């Protein structure tokens, strides 16, 4: 991987935009002989967190394209390999996040030299783990041990994916112990320096612990790592706990510098719909409209015109380019507010709430579903059913939050969850007590997790599918049960790809270490064989 040297002037730019969105302009590193020689590491952390939040939308989108959240709309052409899965080098890859990892390394290295910045170092370590594991989950082996050395090593060797995961677990353990929010000699994180948790060290620890749980669950079926998994679960601090609140980044998004979800799936600053050329798929919609599960409660806050027979939500199966509905004029399909004109757009609930909404990094719903799986498989001790139901409730809760993060007036999570459970009383995918086997219980957990992550963390839904085979898909079946594109060229039974190819830059500048990927045959090391 060709890594350019760090140019310190970029950090002045980052420091100036800490209160805004992704600061993508500052990912470009230019040579400037007048650049300062040093910038405090604590000034870099907020911008790095904001950039990671912006990348989260891109990760979710690539996952949603594969795992049945998103389909091509009518009236557009040129979808190419997104429909056939004949991915070329770099399709869907978020390799650019190495630039953000370089920023985080600057914080880690600089904070290590200043004991007062221990909390900044710990937070940067957690965010670095968050970014690195996502790259592994896309590509498997990646530059890791020799990465981020700038001009000292333009062609780093690739590290084995499983060894990277083991080291990421070590780093999370160390970060949890590093956090020290009480000592008077330690500089505190606050709302300015920490757009994710506003200086709440307990939440940072829970986030790290939940991220550790995610990694352990993901590798739990890998034979060579089972001893490591057992060891790590055995020393997991259960008194620390896991996320019970959504991890939501918000540096102060405003209309002119909006939340990245809004700018990707909602509206431009001029009030025009973002030209996505995408609509929801029948596969995901069936979990709301009764074709698989009856869930009008969440469906109404996610999808424009959900359940309206006279003007139904536009839907398609990926790959169908004949007679499929276009994107509705003036509206984003995932926006459920009122748009009277370009200058009159109300805030909404659901996924696309408004330009000032926070950006989810990890949902509390995922935390509960991870716990439910750990309880089911005996890795941790706890009530699986309670965790499962808390996961569904947490999903309702996030979708019912308004743009300011408050529960919307008139919304009652407990009441609507009870109604949801009653409406689907015969389905073990909703009432897990109806599941007769552990396989059905796992299917229920992963399927509800899939529903909760819809258009929020789509990459995690694809990771779970590759790891477990859930939610179930029926290749060649109806549009409501077949996740895959109808024009897929994948020879696999499920007609889906398995991973993402490395970007062209790697083949151009690091060819000696970069291998060709067969994205229909090669698998991530933790994938179900």
Short mmCIF file of C-alpha atoms in Angstrom, two decimals:
data_model
loop_
_atom_site.label_atom_id
_atom_site.label_comp_id
_atom_site.label_asym_id
_atom_site.label_seq_id
_atom_site.Cartn_x
_atom_site.Cartn_y
_atom_site.Cartn_z
CA UNK A 1 0.00 0.00 0.00
CA UNK A 2 1.39 3.35 -1.00
CA UNK A 3 1.27 5.52 2.12
CA UNK A 4 2.28 9.17 1.83
CA UNK A 5 4.10 10.93 4.61
CA UNK A 6 2.05 12.81 7.16
CA UNK A 7 1.79 16.49 6.38
CA UNK A 8 1.17 18.36 9.55
CA UNK A 9 -0.71 21.24 7.94
CA UNK A 10 -3.63 18.94 7.38
CA UNK A 11 -4.12 18.87 11.14
CA UNK A 12 -4.73 22.61 11.26
CA UNK A 13 -7.55 22.01 8.81
CA UNK A 14 -8.87 19.16 10.90
CA UNK A 15 -8.77 21.23 14.04
CA UNK A 16 -10.83 23.91 12.30
CA UNK A 17 -13.55 21.47 11.27
CA UNK A 18 -13.90 19.39 14.41
CA UNK A 19 -17.46 20.53 14.90
CA UNK A 20 -18.61 19.43 11.47
CA UNK A 21 -19.05 16.26 9.47
CA UNK A 22 -16.41 14.15 7.77
CA UNK A 23 -13.81 16.74 6.73
CA UNK A 24 -13.19 14.65 3.62
CA UNK A 25 -11.21 17.50 2.02
CA UNK A 26 -8.55 16.95 4.61
CA UNK A 27 -7.97 13.33 3.67
CA UNK A 28 -5.76 14.59 0.86
CA UNK A 29 -2.17 15.11 2.04
CA UNK A 30 -0.23 17.81 0.24
CA UNK A 31 3.38 18.85 0.57
CA UNK A 32 3.77 22.24 2.22
CA UNK A 33 7.21 23.47 3.34
CA UNK A 34 5.52 25.98 5.66
CA UNK A 35 3.59 23.37 7.62
CA UNK A 36 3.96 23.33 11.42
CA UNK A 37 6.20 20.67 12.90
CA UNK A 38 3.81 19.58 15.63
CA UNK A 39 0.11 19.60 16.40
CA UNK A 40 -1.27 18.32 19.70
CA UNK A 41 -2.70 14.80 19.34
CA UNK A 42 -5.84 15.76 21.27
CA UNK A 43 -6.73 18.20 18.48
CA UNK A 44 -6.68 15.41 15.92
CA UNK A 45 -8.99 12.93 17.68
CA UNK A 46 -12.35 14.68 17.03
CA UNK A 47 -11.73 14.96 13.30
CA UNK A 48 -10.66 11.32 13.15
CA UNK A 49 -13.87 10.21 14.90
CA UNK A 50 -15.97 12.34 12.55
CA UNK A 51 -14.24 10.83 9.52
CA UNK A 52 -14.87 7.32 10.83
CA UNK A 53 -18.55 8.24 11.17
CA UNK A 54 -18.64 9.38 7.55
CA UNK A 55 -17.02 6.12 6.42
CA UNK A 56 -19.68 4.19 8.34
CA UNK A 57 -22.30 5.30 5.79
CA UNK A 58 -20.13 4.04 2.93
CA UNK A 59 -19.56 0.71 4.67
CA UNK A 60 -23.29 0.36 5.28
CA UNK A 61 -24.11 1.15 1.67
CA UNK A 62 -21.77 -1.46 0.21
CA UNK A 63 -23.19 -4.03 2.63
CA UNK A 64 -26.76 -3.01 1.84
CA UNK A 65 -26.12 -3.50 -1.87
CA UNK A 66 -25.20 -7.14 -1.26
CA UNK A 67 -27.40 -8.21 1.61
CA UNK A 68 -30.80 -7.22 0.25
CA UNK A 69 -31.50 -3.76 1.66
CA UNK A 70 -31.11 -1.86 -1.62
CA UNK A 71 -32.13 -2.46 -5.24
CA UNK A 72 -31.75 -0.54 -8.49
CA UNK A 73 -34.51 1.91 -9.37
CA UNK A 74 -36.20 2.32 -12.74
CA UNK A 75 -35.21 5.04 -15.18
CA UNK A 76 -31.49 4.55 -14.65
CA UNK A 77 -28.83 2.48 -16.38
CA UNK A 78 -25.15 1.81 -15.92
CA UNK A 79 -25.42 -0.24 -12.72
CA UNK A 80 -22.97 -2.73 -14.22
CA UNK A 81 -21.20 -5.00 -11.77
CA UNK A 82 -23.43 -3.97 -8.86
CA UNK A 83 -26.07 -6.19 -10.47
CA UNK A 84 -23.92 -9.04 -11.76
CA UNK A 85 -21.46 -9.03 -8.83
CA UNK A 86 -18.60 -9.12 -11.35
CA UNK A 87 -16.65 -6.82 -9.09
CA UNK A 88 -13.53 -5.15 -10.41
CA UNK A 89 -10.63 -4.08 -8.22
CA UNK A 90 -11.83 -1.79 -5.45
CA UNK A 91 -15.59 -2.08 -6.00
CA UNK A 92 -17.13 -1.30 -2.62
CA UNK A 93 -13.74 -1.13 -0.89
CA UNK A 94 -13.25 1.47 1.81
CA UNK A 95 -9.45 1.35 1.53
CA UNK A 96 -9.35 5.11 1.93
CA UNK A 97 -10.00 4.64 5.63
CA UNK A 98 -6.26 3.93 5.94
CA UNK A 99 -5.90 7.72 5.82
CA UNK A 100 -8.11 7.96 8.88
CA UNK A 101 -6.11 5.18 10.55
CA UNK A 102 -3.02 7.30 9.96
CA UNK A 103 -4.67 10.14 11.87
CA UNK A 104 -5.55 7.78 14.70
CA UNK A 105 -1.97 6.50 14.80
CA UNK A 106 -0.78 10.09 15.14
CA UNK A 107 -3.04 10.43 18.21
CA UNK A 108 -1.89 7.10 19.66
CA UNK A 109 1.81 7.79 19.17
CA UNK A 110 1.64 11.40 20.31
CA UNK A 111 -0.48 10.60 23.37
CA UNK A 112 1.90 7.84 24.40
CA UNK A 113 4.51 10.53 24.97
CA UNK A 114 2.17 12.53 27.23
CA UNK A 115 0.57 10.69 30.18
CA UNK A 116 -2.02 13.45 30.51
CA UNK A 117 -3.56 12.31 27.22
CA UNK A 118 -4.15 8.69 28.22
CA UNK A 119 -7.89 8.94 27.53
CA UNK A 120 -7.20 10.28 24.04
CA UNK A 121 -4.84 7.38 23.38
CA UNK A 122 -7.43 4.88 24.62
CA UNK A 123 -10.20 6.38 22.49
CA UNK A 124 -7.94 6.41 19.42
CA UNK A 125 -7.06 2.75 20.03
CA UNK A 126 -10.75 1.80 20.13
CA UNK A 127 -11.46 3.74 16.95
CA UNK A 128 -8.46 2.17 15.25
CA UNK A 129 -9.77 -1.30 16.11
CA UNK A 130 -13.17 -0.23 14.80
CA UNK A 131 -11.65 0.75 11.45
CA UNK A 132 -9.17 -2.11 11.07
CA UNK A 133 -11.66 -4.90 11.64
CA UNK A 134 -13.94 -3.43 8.98
CA UNK A 135 -11.11 -3.59 6.44
CA UNK A 136 -10.40 -7.21 7.40
CA UNK A 137 -14.10 -8.03 7.02
CA UNK A 138 -13.99 -6.67 3.47
CA UNK A 139 -10.71 -8.11 2.24
CA UNK A 140 -9.38 -10.73 4.72
CA UNK A 141 -5.57 -10.25 4.81
CA UNK A 142 -4.53 -6.59 4.80
CA UNK A 143 -1.46 -4.48 5.65
CA UNK A 144 -1.40 -4.21 9.44
CA UNK A 145 1.89 -4.76 11.24
CA UNK A 146 3.87 -2.88 8.58
CA UNK A 147 1.10 -0.42 7.71
CA UNK A 148 0.92 3.31 8.51
CA UNK A 149 4.69 3.88 8.30
CA UNK A 150 4.50 6.57 5.63
CA UNK A 151 7.56 6.91 3.44
CA UNK A 152 9.45 4.48 5.68
CA UNK A 153 7.55 1.67 3.98
CA UNK A 154 5.49 2.29 0.86
CA UNK A 155 4.95 -1.44 0.27
CA UNK A 156 3.95 -3.04 3.56
CA UNK A 157 3.49 -6.78 3.77
CA UNK A 158 0.03 -8.16 4.37
CA UNK A 159 -0.76 -9.65 7.76
CA UNK A 160 -2.89 -12.74 8.23
CA UNK A 161 -6.48 -11.76 8.98
CA UNK A 162 -6.89 -14.08 11.98
CA UNK A 163 -3.71 -12.73 13.61
CA UNK A 164 -4.99 -9.19 13.11
CA UNK A 165 -8.20 -10.07 14.95
CA UNK A 166 -6.22 -11.51 17.85
CA UNK A 167 -4.18 -8.34 18.11
CA UNK A 168 -7.29 -6.17 17.90
CA UNK A 169 -8.64 -8.02 20.94
CA UNK A 170 -5.41 -7.26 22.79
CA UNK A 171 -5.69 -3.60 21.90
CA UNK A 172 -9.27 -3.42 23.14
CA UNK A 173 -8.27 -5.00 26.44
CA UNK A 174 -5.49 -2.46 26.85
CA UNK A 175 -7.70 0.46 25.88
CA UNK A 176 -10.30 -0.47 28.49
CA UNK A 177 -7.64 -0.45 31.20
CA UNK A 178 -6.13 2.79 29.88
CA UNK A 179 -9.28 4.85 30.27
CA UNK A 180 -8.97 6.92 33.41
CA UNK A 181 -11.73 9.46 33.80
CA UNK A 182 -11.16 10.22 37.47
CA UNK A 183 -7.52 11.13 37.89
CA UNK A 184 -6.98 14.85 38.32
CA UNK A 185 -3.73 14.67 36.35
CA UNK A 186 -5.44 13.34 33.22
CA UNK A 187 -6.93 15.62 30.58
CA UNK A 188 -10.63 14.87 30.27
CA UNK A 189 -12.46 14.13 27.08
CA UNK A 190 -15.40 16.51 26.60
CA UNK A 191 -18.06 17.49 24.09
CA UNK A 192 -15.53 19.36 21.95
CA UNK A 193 -12.85 16.70 21.85
CA UNK A 194 -15.22 13.71 21.83
CA UNK A 195 -18.15 14.00 19.38
CA UNK A 196 -19.10 10.35 20.02
CA UNK A 197 -19.62 10.08 23.78
CA UNK A 198 -19.08 13.69 24.91
CA UNK A 199 -16.43 12.66 27.41
CA UNK A 200 -18.38 9.80 29.03
CA UNK A 201 -15.60 7.34 29.85
CA UNK A 202 -18.03 4.66 31.00
CA UNK A 203 -19.64 4.71 27.56
CA UNK A 204 -16.25 4.43 25.89
CA UNK A 205 -15.51 1.37 28.00
CA UNK A 206 -18.87 -0.18 27.16
CA UNK A 207 -18.30 0.56 23.48
CA UNK A 208 -14.90 -1.13 23.61
CA UNK A 209 -16.37 -4.11 25.48
CA UNK A 210 -19.21 -4.42 22.96
CA UNK A 211 -16.78 -4.17 20.06
CA UNK A 212 -14.78 -6.94 21.71
CA UNK A 213 -17.97 -9.00 21.96
CA UNK A 214 -18.61 -8.42 18.24
CA UNK A 215 -15.13 -9.68 17.34
CA UNK A 216 -15.34 -12.71 19.62
CA UNK A 217 -18.74 -13.77 18.32
CA UNK A 218 -17.46 -13.39 14.76
CA UNK A 219 -14.49 -15.73 15.27
CA UNK A 220 -16.20 -18.11 17.69
CA UNK A 221 -16.62 -20.87 15.07
CA UNK A 222 -13.01 -20.70 13.82
CA UNK A 223 -11.41 -23.92 15.06
CA UNK A 224 -7.91 -22.48 15.37
CA UNK A 225 -9.18 -19.64 17.57
CA UNK A 226 -11.60 -21.45 19.86
CA UNK A 227 -9.11 -21.58 22.72
CA UNK A 228 -8.50 -17.84 22.34
CA UNK A 229 -12.24 -17.17 22.27
CA UNK A 230 -12.74 -19.19 25.46
CA UNK A 231 -9.87 -17.35 27.13
CA UNK A 232 -11.18 -13.91 26.19
CA UNK A 233 -14.75 -14.67 27.24
CA UNK A 234 -13.43 -16.04 30.51
CA UNK A 235 -11.75 -12.76 31.42
CA UNK A 236 -14.45 -10.46 30.04
CA UNK A 237 -15.51 -7.89 32.65
CA UNK A 238 -19.27 -8.40 32.95
CA UNK A 239 -19.52 -5.67 35.59
CA UNK A 240 -18.37 -3.25 32.91
CA UNK A 241 -21.31 -4.28 30.76
CA UNK A 242 -22.15 -3.54 27.15
CA UNK A 243 -23.83 -0.72 25.28
CA UNK A 244 -27.40 -0.05 26.34
CA UNK A 245 -27.46 3.27 24.45
CA UNK A 246 -26.77 3.77 20.76
CA UNK A 247 -23.22 4.92 20.00
CA UNK A 248 -24.07 8.04 17.99
CA UNK A 249 -21.56 10.58 16.73
CA UNK A 250 -22.65 14.21 16.46
CA UNK A 251 -20.07 16.99 16.31
CA UNK A 252 -22.81 19.53 15.62
CA UNK A 253 -24.14 18.65 12.19
CA UNK A 254 -26.02 21.55 10.58
CA UNK A 255 -27.97 21.99 7.37
CA UNK A 256 -24.97 23.22 5.39
CA UNK A 257 -22.70 20.51 6.84
CA UNK A 258 -25.20 17.73 7.40
CA UNK A 259 -25.11 14.29 8.86
CA UNK A 260 -23.60 11.84 6.32
CA UNK A 261 -26.72 9.62 6.28
CA UNK A 262 -28.87 12.63 5.36
CA UNK A 263 -26.48 13.75 2.64
CA UNK A 264 -26.32 10.18 1.26
CA UNK A 265 -29.98 9.15 1.37
CA UNK A 266 -31.93 12.33 2.07
CA UNK A 267 -31.52 15.77 0.56
CA UNK A 268 -28.86 18.16 -0.63
CA UNK A 269 -28.29 21.48 1.13
CA UNK A 270 -30.39 23.03 -1.66
CA UNK A 271 -33.31 20.81 -0.68
CA UNK A 272 -33.21 18.46 -3.66
CA UNK A 273 -33.38 14.68 -3.25
CA UNK A 274 -29.98 13.03 -3.38
CA UNK A 275 -29.82 11.22 -6.76
CA UNK A 276 -29.37 7.73 -5.36
CA UNK A 277 -31.01 5.72 -8.21
CA UNK A 278 -31.87 3.19 -5.50
CA UNK A 279 -35.07 1.85 -3.93
CA UNK A 280 -35.67 -0.75 -1.22
CA UNK A 281 -35.75 -4.41 -2.17
CA UNK A 282 -38.76 -6.69 -1.84
CA UNK A 283 -36.56 -8.96 0.28
CA UNK A 284 -36.18 -6.46 3.14
CA UNK A 285 -39.63 -4.94 2.69
CA UNK A 286 -41.18 -8.34 3.33
CA UNK A 287 -40.03 -8.12 6.94
CA UNK A 288 -42.40 -5.16 7.36
CA UNK A 289 -45.37 -5.52 5.00
CA UNK A 290 -46.57 -8.94 6.15
CA UNK A 291 -45.10 -11.04 3.35
CA UNK A 292 -42.72 -12.46 5.94
CA UNK A 293 -43.40 -10.47 9.11
CA UNK A 294 -46.02 -7.87 9.98
CA UNK A 295 -44.17 -4.79 11.22
CA UNK A 296 -46.04 -1.66 10.20
CA UNK A 297 -44.70 0.10 13.31
CA UNK A 298 -41.14 0.30 12.08
CA UNK A 299 -42.11 0.19 8.40
CA UNK A 300 -44.04 3.47 8.66
CA UNK A 301 -41.11 5.40 10.08
CA UNK A 302 -38.52 3.96 7.67
CA UNK A 303 -40.25 3.98 4.27
CA UNK A 304 -41.99 6.79 2.45
CA UNK A 305 -45.68 5.92 1.87
CA UNK A 306 -45.39 2.57 3.63
CA UNK A 307 -48.69 0.73 3.26
CA UNK A 308 -50.26 3.37 1.03
CA UNK A 309 -52.02 1.40 -1.72
CA UNK A 310 -52.71 4.38 -3.96
CA UNK A 311 -49.05 5.41 -4.05
CA UNK A 312 -47.02 2.45 -2.81
CA UNK A 313 -43.38 2.60 -1.80
CA UNK A 314 -41.27 1.91 -4.91
CA UNK A 315 -39.66 -1.55 -4.63
CA UNK A 316 -37.54 -3.80 -6.81
CA UNK A 317 -35.46 -6.95 -6.79
CA UNK A 318 -31.81 -6.26 -7.46
CA UNK A 319 -30.95 -6.81 -11.12
CA UNK A 320 -34.43 -6.36 -12.53
CA UNK A 321 -34.29 -3.54 -15.08
CA UNK A 322 -37.66 -4.13 -16.74
CA UNK A 323 -40.72 -2.28 -15.50
CA UNK A 324 -39.22 -1.48 -12.14
CA UNK A 325 -40.43 1.70 -10.43
CA UNK A 326 -38.40 4.92 -10.51
CA UNK A 327 -37.41 6.96 -7.50
CA UNK A 328 -40.38 9.13 -6.58
CA UNK A 329 -39.98 12.72 -7.73
CA UNK A 330 -39.11 15.05 -4.88
CA UNK A 331 -38.79 12.31 -2.27
CA UNK A 332 -36.20 10.02 -0.82
CA UNK A 333 -37.74 6.57 -0.35
CA UNK A 334 -36.21 6.41 3.14
CA UNK A 335 -37.56 9.81 4.26
CA UNK A 336 -40.94 9.84 5.99
CA UNK A 337 -41.29 13.54 6.80
CA UNK A 338 -43.12 16.21 4.84
CA UNK A 339 -41.44 17.94 1.91
CA UNK A 340 -43.53 20.76 0.52
CA UNK A 341 -40.68 22.30 -1.47
CA UNK A 342 -36.92 22.52 -1.58
CA UNK A 343 -37.05 25.13 1.16
CA UNK A 344 -39.67 23.35 3.26
CA UNK A 345 -38.51 19.97 4.55
CA UNK A 346 -39.55 18.77 7.99
CA UNK A 347 -37.53 16.50 10.22
CA UNK A 348 -38.66 12.90 10.46
CA UNK A 349 -38.23 9.63 12.35
CA UNK A 350 -36.69 6.40 11.10
CA UNK A 351 -33.30 6.20 9.39
CA UNK A 352 -33.25 9.50 7.47
CA UNK A 353 -34.34 11.90 10.20
CA UNK A 354 -32.86 15.26 9.25
CA UNK A 355 -29.58 17.05 8.49
CA UNK A 356 -28.71 17.54 12.16
CA UNK A 357 -29.29 13.93 13.27
CA UNK A 358 -26.45 12.03 14.89
CA UNK A 359 -24.60 9.32 12.97
CA UNK A 360 -24.90 5.81 14.47
CA UNK A 361 -21.60 3.98 14.87
CA UNK A 362 -23.03 0.97 16.73
CA UNK A 363 -26.62 0.39 17.78
CA UNK A 364 -27.68 -0.74 21.24
CA UNK A 365 -29.84 -3.24 19.35
CA UNK A 366 -26.71 -4.93 18.01
CA UNK A 367 -25.26 -5.01 21.52
CA UNK A 368 -28.30 -6.89 22.82
CA UNK A 369 -28.37 -9.34 19.89
CA UNK A 370 -24.67 -10.08 20.37
CA UNK A 371 -25.38 -10.80 24.03
CA UNK A 372 -28.32 -13.02 23.08
CA UNK A 373 -26.07 -15.08 20.80
CA UNK A 374 -23.38 -15.31 23.48
CA UNK A 375 -26.00 -16.51 26.00
CA UNK A 376 -27.44 -19.01 23.51
CA UNK A 377 -24.03 -20.56 22.83
CA UNK A 378 -22.94 -20.54 26.46
CA UNK A 379 -20.06 -18.10 26.07
CA UNK A 380 -21.60 -15.83 28.70
CA UNK A 381 -24.24 -16.37 31.37
CA UNK A 382 -27.49 -14.49 30.94
CA UNK A 383 -31.09 -14.63 29.77
CA UNK A 384 -31.15 -15.09 25.99
CA UNK A 385 -34.86 -14.27 25.60
CA UNK A 386 -34.56 -11.02 27.55
CA UNK A 387 -31.55 -9.92 25.53
CA UNK A 388 -33.32 -10.86 22.27
CA UNK A 389 -36.42 -8.84 23.15
CA UNK A 390 -34.33 -5.93 24.39
CA UNK A 391 -32.65 -5.92 20.99
CA UNK A 392 -35.99 -5.54 19.21
CA UNK A 393 -37.09 -2.82 21.63
CA UNK A 394 -33.80 -0.97 21.14
CA UNK A 395 -34.40 -1.06 17.37
CA UNK A 396 -37.88 0.44 17.84
CA UNK A 397 -36.37 3.04 20.15
CA UNK A 398 -33.69 4.21 17.71
CA UNK A 399 -36.18 4.55 14.85
CA UNK A 400 -38.57 6.45 17.13
CA UNK A 401 -35.93 9.01 18.11
CA UNK A 402 -36.34 12.45 16.59
CA UNK A 403 -33.56 14.44 14.98
CA UNK A 404 -32.45 15.67 18.42
CA UNK A 405 -32.22 12.17 19.86
CA UNK A 406 -35.39 12.36 21.94
CA UNK A 407 -38.23 9.84 21.83
CA UNK A 408 -40.89 11.30 19.55
CA UNK A 409 -44.18 12.38 21.08
CA UNK A 410 -46.84 9.72 20.87
CA UNK A 411 -44.38 6.85 20.44
CA UNK A 412 -44.34 4.08 23.04
CA UNK A 413 -41.74 1.37 22.53
CA UNK A 414 -43.15 -1.09 25.06
CA UNK A 415 -46.70 -0.84 23.68
CA UNK A 416 -45.62 -1.19 20.06
CA UNK A 417 -43.29 -4.09 20.81
CA UNK A 418 -46.14 -5.92 22.53
CA UNK A 419 -48.37 -5.30 19.51
CA UNK A 420 -45.60 -6.47 17.17
CA UNK A 421 -45.15 -9.66 19.14
CA UNK A 422 -48.90 -10.31 19.22
CA UNK A 423 -49.26 -9.72 15.47
CA UNK A 424 -46.58 -12.33 14.81
CA UNK A 425 -47.39 -14.74 17.63
CA UNK A 426 -46.87 -17.82 15.45
CA UNK A 427 -43.43 -16.75 14.21
CA UNK A 428 -40.33 -17.84 16.09
CA UNK A 429 -38.51 -15.03 14.30
CA UNK A 430 -40.46 -12.63 16.55
CA UNK A 431 -41.46 -14.78 19.53
CA UNK A 432 -38.29 -16.72 20.18
CA UNK A 433 -40.07 -18.98 22.68
CA UNK A 434 -41.64 -20.62 19.61
CA UNK A 435 -38.21 -21.69 18.33
CA UNK A 436 -37.82 -25.43 18.77
CA UNK A 437 -34.08 -25.76 18.17
CA UNK A 438 -30.92 -23.79 18.80
CA UNK A 439 -30.63 -23.32 15.03
CA UNK A 440 -34.04 -21.63 14.97
CA UNK A 441 -33.08 -19.48 17.95
CA UNK A 442 -29.91 -18.36 16.18
CA UNK A 443 -31.93 -17.66 13.04
CA UNK A 444 -34.32 -15.50 15.06
CA UNK A 445 -31.47 -13.54 16.65
CA UNK A 446 -29.64 -12.89 13.37
CA UNK A 447 -32.85 -12.13 11.45
CA UNK A 448 -33.97 -9.55 13.99
CA UNK A 449 -30.46 -8.11 14.01
CA UNK A 450 -30.67 -7.89 10.21
CA UNK A 451 -33.95 -5.98 10.48
CA UNK A 452 -32.52 -3.63 13.13
CA UNK A 453 -29.45 -2.78 11.02
CA UNK A 454 -31.45 -1.97 7.88
CA UNK A 455 -29.83 1.06 6.16
CA UNK A 456 -27.77 1.79 9.28
CA UNK A 457 -24.98 -0.80 9.50
CA UNK A 458 -25.49 -2.86 6.36
CA UNK A 459 -21.93 -4.16 6.39
CA UNK A 460 -22.63 -5.90 9.70
CA UNK A 461 -25.71 -7.55 8.22
CA UNK A 462 -23.58 -8.94 5.38
CA UNK A 463 -20.94 -10.09 7.86
CA UNK A 464 -23.59 -11.97 9.83
CA UNK A 465 -25.00 -13.54 6.68
CA UNK A 466 -21.56 -14.77 5.60
CA UNK A 467 -20.92 -16.06 9.12
CA UNK A 468 -24.27 -17.78 9.78
CA UNK A 469 -26.29 -18.04 6.55
CA UNK A 470 -29.08 -15.94 8.09
CA UNK A 471 -31.44 -14.43 7.22
CA UNK A 472 -32.46 -17.30 4.98
CA UNK A 473 -32.46 -16.68 1.26
CA UNK A 474 -33.98 -18.93 -1.41
CA UNK A 475 -32.05 -18.64 -4.69
CA UNK A 476 -34.45 -18.58 -7.62
CA UNK A 477 -37.40 -18.09 -5.28
CA UNK A 478 -39.85 -15.22 -5.25
CA UNK A 479 -38.68 -11.63 -4.97
CA UNK A 480 -39.59 -11.65 -1.28
CA UNK A 481 -37.35 -14.60 -0.38
CA UNK A 482 -34.41 -14.32 -2.81
CA UNK A 483 -31.78 -11.88 -1.56
CA UNK A 484 -29.57 -12.10 -4.66
CA UNK A 485 -29.64 -10.15 -7.90
CA UNK A 486 -31.60 -11.79 -10.70
CA UNK A 487 -28.64 -11.10 -13.01
CA UNK A 488 -26.01 -12.53 -10.64
CA UNK A 489 -23.05 -14.30 -12.25
CA UNK A 490 -22.01 -15.91 -8.98
CA UNK A 491 -21.65 -19.70 -9.26
CA UNK A 492 -22.36 -20.13 -5.55
CA UNK A 493 -25.60 -21.78 -4.43
CA UNK A 494 -26.81 -18.52 -2.86
CA UNK A 495 -25.79 -16.57 -6.01
CA UNK A 496 -23.92 -14.00 -3.89
CA UNK A 497 -20.31 -12.77 -3.74
CA UNK A 498 -18.07 -13.62 -0.81
CA UNK A 499 -15.76 -10.64 -0.38
CA UNK A 500 -14.38 -7.40 -1.86
CA UNK A 501 -11.32 -7.13 -4.08
CA UNK A 502 -8.35 -4.97 -3.21
CA UNK A 503 -8.23 -1.54 -4.90
CA UNK A 504 -6.24 -0.91 -8.06
CA UNK A 505 -3.71 1.19 -6.13
CA UNK A 506 -2.55 -1.92 -4.29
CA UNK A 507 -1.87 -3.78 -7.51
CA UNK A 508 -0.06 -0.74 -8.90
CA UNK A 509 2.10 0.16 -5.91
CA UNK A 510 2.26 -2.93 -3.72
CA UNK A 511 2.03 -5.72 -6.26
CA UNK A 512 4.61 -7.93 -4.55
CA UNK A 513 2.37 -8.28 -1.50
CA UNK A 514 -1.10 -8.07 -3.04
CA UNK A 515 -2.81 -11.23 -4.21
CA UNK A 516 -5.70 -11.68 -6.59
CA UNK A 517 -9.06 -12.33 -4.92
CA UNK A 518 -11.73 -14.61 -6.34
CA UNK A 519 -14.77 -12.89 -4.88
CA UNK A 520 -16.99 -15.89 -5.66
CA UNK A 521 -14.73 -18.48 -4.03
CA UNK A 522 -12.31 -16.93 -1.53
CA UNK A 523 -13.77 -16.32 1.93
CA UNK A 524 -13.05 -14.24 5.00
CA UNK A 525 -11.35 -16.47 7.56
CA UNK A 526 -14.39 -16.44 9.88
CA UNK A 527 -16.99 -17.13 7.14
CA UNK A 528 -19.22 -20.19 7.27
CA UNK A 529 -17.69 -22.89 5.10
#
